[in-house]
Tab-separated table of C-alpha atoms and ligand atoms in Angstrom:
chain	number	residue	atom	x	y	z
A	1	UNK	CA	0.000	0.000	0.000
A	2	UNK	CA	1.333	3.431	-0.993
A	3	UNK	CA	2.171	5.595	2.026
A	4	UNK	CA	1.991	9.339	1.592
A	5	UNK	CA	2.558	12.377	3.771
A	6	UNK	CA	1.052	15.750	2.881
A	7	UNK	CA	2.242	19.314	3.465
A	8	UNK	CA	-0.284	22.177	3.179
A	9	UNK	CA	-0.672	25.788	4.290
A	10	UNK	CA	-4.111	26.957	3.254
A	11	UNK	CA	-7.696	25.965	2.607
A	12	UNK	CA	-6.610	22.422	1.931
A	13	UNK	CA	-9.040	21.658	-0.880
A	14	UNK	CA	-6.373	19.678	-2.759
A	15	UNK	CA	-5.546	17.742	0.406
A	16	UNK	CA	-9.248	17.012	0.933
A	17	UNK	CA	-9.692	15.889	-2.688
A	18	UNK	CA	-6.804	13.431	-2.282
A	19	UNK	CA	-8.065	11.943	0.979
A	20	UNK	CA	-11.597	11.749	-0.420
A	21	UNK	CA	-10.322	9.733	-3.384
A	22	UNK	CA	-8.430	7.468	-0.981
A	23	UNK	CA	-11.659	7.036	1.001
A	24	UNK	CA	-13.598	6.225	-2.168
A	25	UNK	CA	-11.034	3.578	-3.145
A	26	UNK	CA	-9.863	5.384	-6.308
A	27	UNK	CA	-6.371	5.858	-4.909
A	28	UNK	CA	-4.938	2.918	-2.983
A	29	UNK	CA	-2.940	4.784	-0.391
A	30	UNK	CA	-2.706	5.718	3.256
A	31	UNK	CA	-2.157	9.301	4.315
A	32	UNK	CA	0.170	9.121	7.321
A	33	UNK	CA	0.392	12.784	8.332
A	34	UNK	CA	-0.226	16.418	7.529
A	35	UNK	CA	2.567	18.908	8.112
A	36	UNK	CA	1.463	22.524	8.098
A	37	UNK	CA	3.124	25.863	8.704
A	38	UNK	CA	-0.269	27.329	9.655
A	39	UNK	CA	-1.923	25.660	12.634
A	40	UNK	CA	-5.341	27.220	11.988
A	41	UNK	CA	-5.676	26.564	8.246
A	42	UNK	CA	-8.475	24.623	6.575
A	43	UNK	CA	-6.177	21.694	5.853
A	44	UNK	CA	-5.792	21.087	9.610
A	45	UNK	CA	-9.579	20.879	10.010
A	46	UNK	CA	-9.752	18.305	7.187
A	47	UNK	CA	-6.965	16.222	8.757
A	48	UNK	CA	-8.704	16.241	12.128
A	49	UNK	CA	-11.960	15.174	10.516
A	50	UNK	CA	-10.199	12.161	8.966
A	51	UNK	CA	-8.082	11.335	12.031
A	52	UNK	CA	-4.805	12.125	10.296
A	53	UNK	CA	-1.979	13.248	12.637
A	54	UNK	CA	-1.138	16.958	12.266
A	55	UNK	CA	2.279	18.497	12.846
A	56	UNK	CA	2.499	22.278	13.011
A	57	UNK	CA	6.073	23.155	12.084
A	58	UNK	CA	6.872	26.727	11.138
A	59	UNK	CA	9.172	29.662	11.772
A	60	UNK	CA	6.959	30.414	14.774
A	61	UNK	CA	7.164	26.977	16.383
A	62	UNK	CA	10.849	26.604	15.441
A	63	UNK	CA	12.523	30.036	15.073
A	64	UNK	CA	15.997	28.501	14.626
A	65	UNK	CA	16.301	27.361	11.001
A	66	UNK	CA	18.313	24.228	11.821
A	67	UNK	CA	15.708	23.159	14.377
A	68	UNK	CA	12.884	23.855	11.932
A	69	UNK	CA	14.516	21.616	9.339
A	70	UNK	CA	15.274	18.934	11.937
A	71	UNK	CA	11.628	18.925	13.048
A	72	UNK	CA	10.466	18.425	9.449
A	73	UNK	CA	12.967	15.605	8.879
A	74	UNK	CA	11.975	13.964	12.155
A	75	UNK	CA	8.333	13.615	11.053
A	76	UNK	CA	9.227	12.585	7.510
A	77	UNK	CA	11.679	9.899	8.686
A	78	UNK	CA	9.335	8.591	11.369
A	79	UNK	CA	6.652	7.483	8.906
A	80	UNK	CA	8.671	5.788	6.152
A	81	UNK	CA	6.547	7.330	3.396
A	82	UNK	CA	6.783	6.533	-0.308
A	83	UNK	CA	5.767	10.007	-1.488
A	84	UNK	CA	5.599	13.459	0.044
A	85	UNK	CA	2.762	15.492	-1.456
A	86	UNK	CA	2.827	19.292	-1.407
A	87	UNK	CA	-0.788	20.440	-1.594
A	88	UNK	CA	-0.821	24.220	-1.407
A	89	UNK	CA	2.323	24.402	0.732
A	90	UNK	CA	3.310	28.045	0.416
A	91	UNK	CA	6.885	27.879	1.672
A	92	UNK	CA	9.960	26.767	-0.242
A	93	UNK	CA	10.930	23.320	0.978
A	94	UNK	CA	14.383	23.222	2.615
A	95	UNK	CA	17.003	21.614	0.381
A	96	UNK	CA	17.701	19.054	3.136
A	97	UNK	CA	14.172	17.674	2.659
A	98	UNK	CA	14.428	17.632	-1.127
A	99	UNK	CA	17.690	15.658	-0.820
A	100	UNK	CA	16.191	13.207	1.688
A	101	UNK	CA	13.462	12.179	-0.771
A	102	UNK	CA	14.873	12.487	-4.303
A	103	UNK	CA	12.144	12.077	-6.970
A	104	UNK	CA	9.673	11.309	-4.182
A	105	UNK	CA	8.175	14.778	-3.633
A	106	UNK	CA	5.296	16.029	-5.793
A	107	UNK	CA	3.896	19.545	-5.980
A	108	UNK	CA	0.861	21.067	-7.642
A	109	UNK	CA	1.213	24.535	-9.108
A	110	UNK	CA	-1.674	26.589	-10.540
A	111	UNK	CA	-0.082	27.543	-13.884
A	112	UNK	CA	1.223	25.823	-16.983
A	113	UNK	CA	4.851	25.559	-15.900
A	114	UNK	CA	7.456	26.633	-16.879
A	115	UNK	CA	5.296	29.750	-17.268
A	116	UNK	CA	4.508	31.730	-14.102
A	117	UNK	CA	6.617	29.645	-11.753
A	118	UNK	CA	9.439	30.348	-9.314
A	119	UNK	CA	9.899	32.875	-6.543
A	120	UNK	CA	6.854	35.085	-5.935
A	121	UNK	CA	4.531	32.927	-8.023
A	122	UNK	CA	2.170	31.275	-5.585
A	123	UNK	CA	-1.569	31.210	-4.975
A	124	UNK	CA	-3.562	34.158	-6.310
A	125	UNK	CA	-0.391	35.953	-7.516
A	126	UNK	CA	-0.024	33.328	-10.220
A	127	UNK	CA	-3.497	34.061	-11.609
A	128	UNK	CA	-2.929	37.837	-11.393
A	129	UNK	CA	0.211	37.435	-13.498
A	130	UNK	CA	-1.511	35.163	-16.040
A	131	UNK	CA	-4.294	37.731	-16.561
A	132	UNK	CA	-1.850	40.652	-16.703
A	133	UNK	CA	0.103	38.826	-19.431
A	134	UNK	CA	-3.128	38.341	-21.469
A	135	UNK	CA	-2.618	34.601	-21.641
A	136	UNK	CA	-5.300	32.686	-23.533
A	137	UNK	CA	-4.908	29.547	-21.456
A	138	UNK	CA	-3.742	28.455	-18.042
A	139	UNK	CA	-4.113	25.385	-15.839
A	140	UNK	CA	-2.453	23.277	-13.169
A	141	UNK	CA	0.853	21.441	-13.339
A	142	UNK	CA	1.931	18.515	-11.165
A	143	UNK	CA	5.703	18.196	-11.032
A	144	UNK	CA	8.513	16.592	-9.082
A	145	UNK	CA	10.159	18.889	-6.564
A	146	UNK	CA	13.814	19.637	-7.212
A	147	UNK	CA	16.193	22.060	-5.537
A	148	UNK	CA	15.075	24.923	-7.802
A	149	UNK	CA	11.545	26.173	-7.129
A	150	UNK	CA	8.990	24.933	-9.705
A	151	UNK	CA	11.710	23.532	-11.989
A	152	UNK	CA	11.369	19.772	-11.383
A	153	UNK	CA	10.196	17.310	-14.042
A	154	UNK	CA	6.620	17.918	-15.149
A	155	UNK	CA	4.373	14.895	-14.635
A	156	UNK	CA	0.996	16.228	-15.808
A	157	UNK	CA	-0.844	19.368	-16.890
A	158	UNK	CA	-4.402	20.329	-17.764
A	159	UNK	CA	-5.319	23.383	-19.843
A	160	UNK	CA	-8.234	25.664	-19.099
A	161	UNK	CA	-9.241	28.790	-21.042
A	162	UNK	CA	-8.590	32.261	-19.678
A	163	UNK	CA	-11.708	34.298	-20.488
A	164	UNK	CA	-11.891	38.010	-21.341
A	165	UNK	CA	-13.584	39.112	-18.129
A	166	UNK	CA	-11.789	36.736	-15.721
A	167	UNK	CA	-10.726	38.093	-12.359
A	168	UNK	CA	-7.841	36.284	-10.627
A	169	UNK	CA	-10.382	34.702	-8.250
A	170	UNK	CA	-12.617	33.423	-11.070
A	171	UNK	CA	-9.631	31.977	-12.913
A	172	UNK	CA	-8.284	30.446	-9.679
A	173	UNK	CA	-11.591	28.661	-9.124
A	174	UNK	CA	-11.596	27.279	-12.695
A	175	UNK	CA	-8.037	25.993	-12.293
A	176	UNK	CA	-8.726	24.561	-8.817
A	177	UNK	CA	-11.524	22.313	-10.126
A	178	UNK	CA	-8.981	20.762	-12.480
A	179	UNK	CA	-6.380	20.461	-9.706
A	180	UNK	CA	-8.744	18.299	-7.690
A	181	UNK	CA	-9.162	15.965	-10.663
A	182	UNK	CA	-5.535	15.908	-11.695
A	183	UNK	CA	-3.562	15.466	-8.478
A	184	UNK	CA	-4.815	12.111	-7.216
A	185	UNK	CA	-4.610	10.575	-10.707
A	186	UNK	CA	-1.043	11.787	-11.140
A	187	UNK	CA	-0.085	10.401	-7.712
A	188	UNK	CA	-1.633	7.052	-8.696
A	189	UNK	CA	0.142	6.936	-12.064
A	190	UNK	CA	3.511	8.055	-10.709
A	191	UNK	CA	3.377	5.590	-7.812
A	192	UNK	CA	2.543	2.767	-10.239
A	193	UNK	CA	5.884	3.192	-12.026
A	194	UNK	CA	8.108	3.500	-8.936
B	1	GAR	C1	-3.755	25.700	-5.240
B	1	GAR	O1	-4.241	26.444	-6.323
B	1	GAR	C2	-2.318	25.272	-5.512
B	1	GAR	O2	-2.075	24.974	-6.852
B	1	GAR	C3	-1.576	26.510	-5.105
B	1	GAR	O3	-2.236	26.971	-3.949
B	1	GAR	C4	-3.607	26.576	-3.994
B	1	GAR	C5	-3.921	25.818	-2.730
B	1	GAR	O4	-5.289	25.552	-2.630
B	1	GAR	N1	-0.197	26.213	-4.856
B	1	GAR	C6	0.791	27.070	-5.078
B	1	GAR	O5	0.627	28.200	-5.476
B	1	GAR	C7	2.182	26.525	-4.771
B	1	GAR	N2	3.175	27.303	-5.434
B	1	GAR	P1	-5.842	24.520	-1.551
B	1	GAR	O6	-5.232	24.892	-0.215
B	1	GAR	O7	-7.324	24.725	-1.562
B	1	GAR	O8	-5.430	23.129	-1.981
């Protein structure tokens, strides 16, 4: 059985979609933990609802960088996971974590990478930039996490149209629907070839 751990910072709708698909039997996996840098975010509520252990590890709980990284590694090593899934985790992952799990960390990003990725491109800012650039299409990308932000191998993408009168919020919602469909399938397909 595939063992995953999830990291999330926000509403947690991607996290919820993944655990719902596990619950429905679409994705044969166990979610071992949620790590968050925001102890009051929606993802925490979802984890509690499903009885998934939550670890709040952030600059607030661990102000010393080395201790912050050690706390992350401690959880990750404790559970012997096959894949670490970033589901709306809004902090760059320390290089020590990326090196601990080479080709075993997946991220979802709300643009068609390599466009609109890298430092500063996260959440609603991505959709603002897509609209400002008058792009005709956008959509989510699932990729492997490498040491450079948003530069790892692309595993899957889905295109959605960008419409004339889109606001960043309207576009974000259209992309998010596709994220929920794409992420669990990509996890399933990637895990199948490990
Ligand atoms: C999603 O759109 C995800 O692609 C994006 O944050 C949102 C999280 O939503 N991630 C990034 O921007 C990472 N660079 P959620 O908390 O409802 O899953």
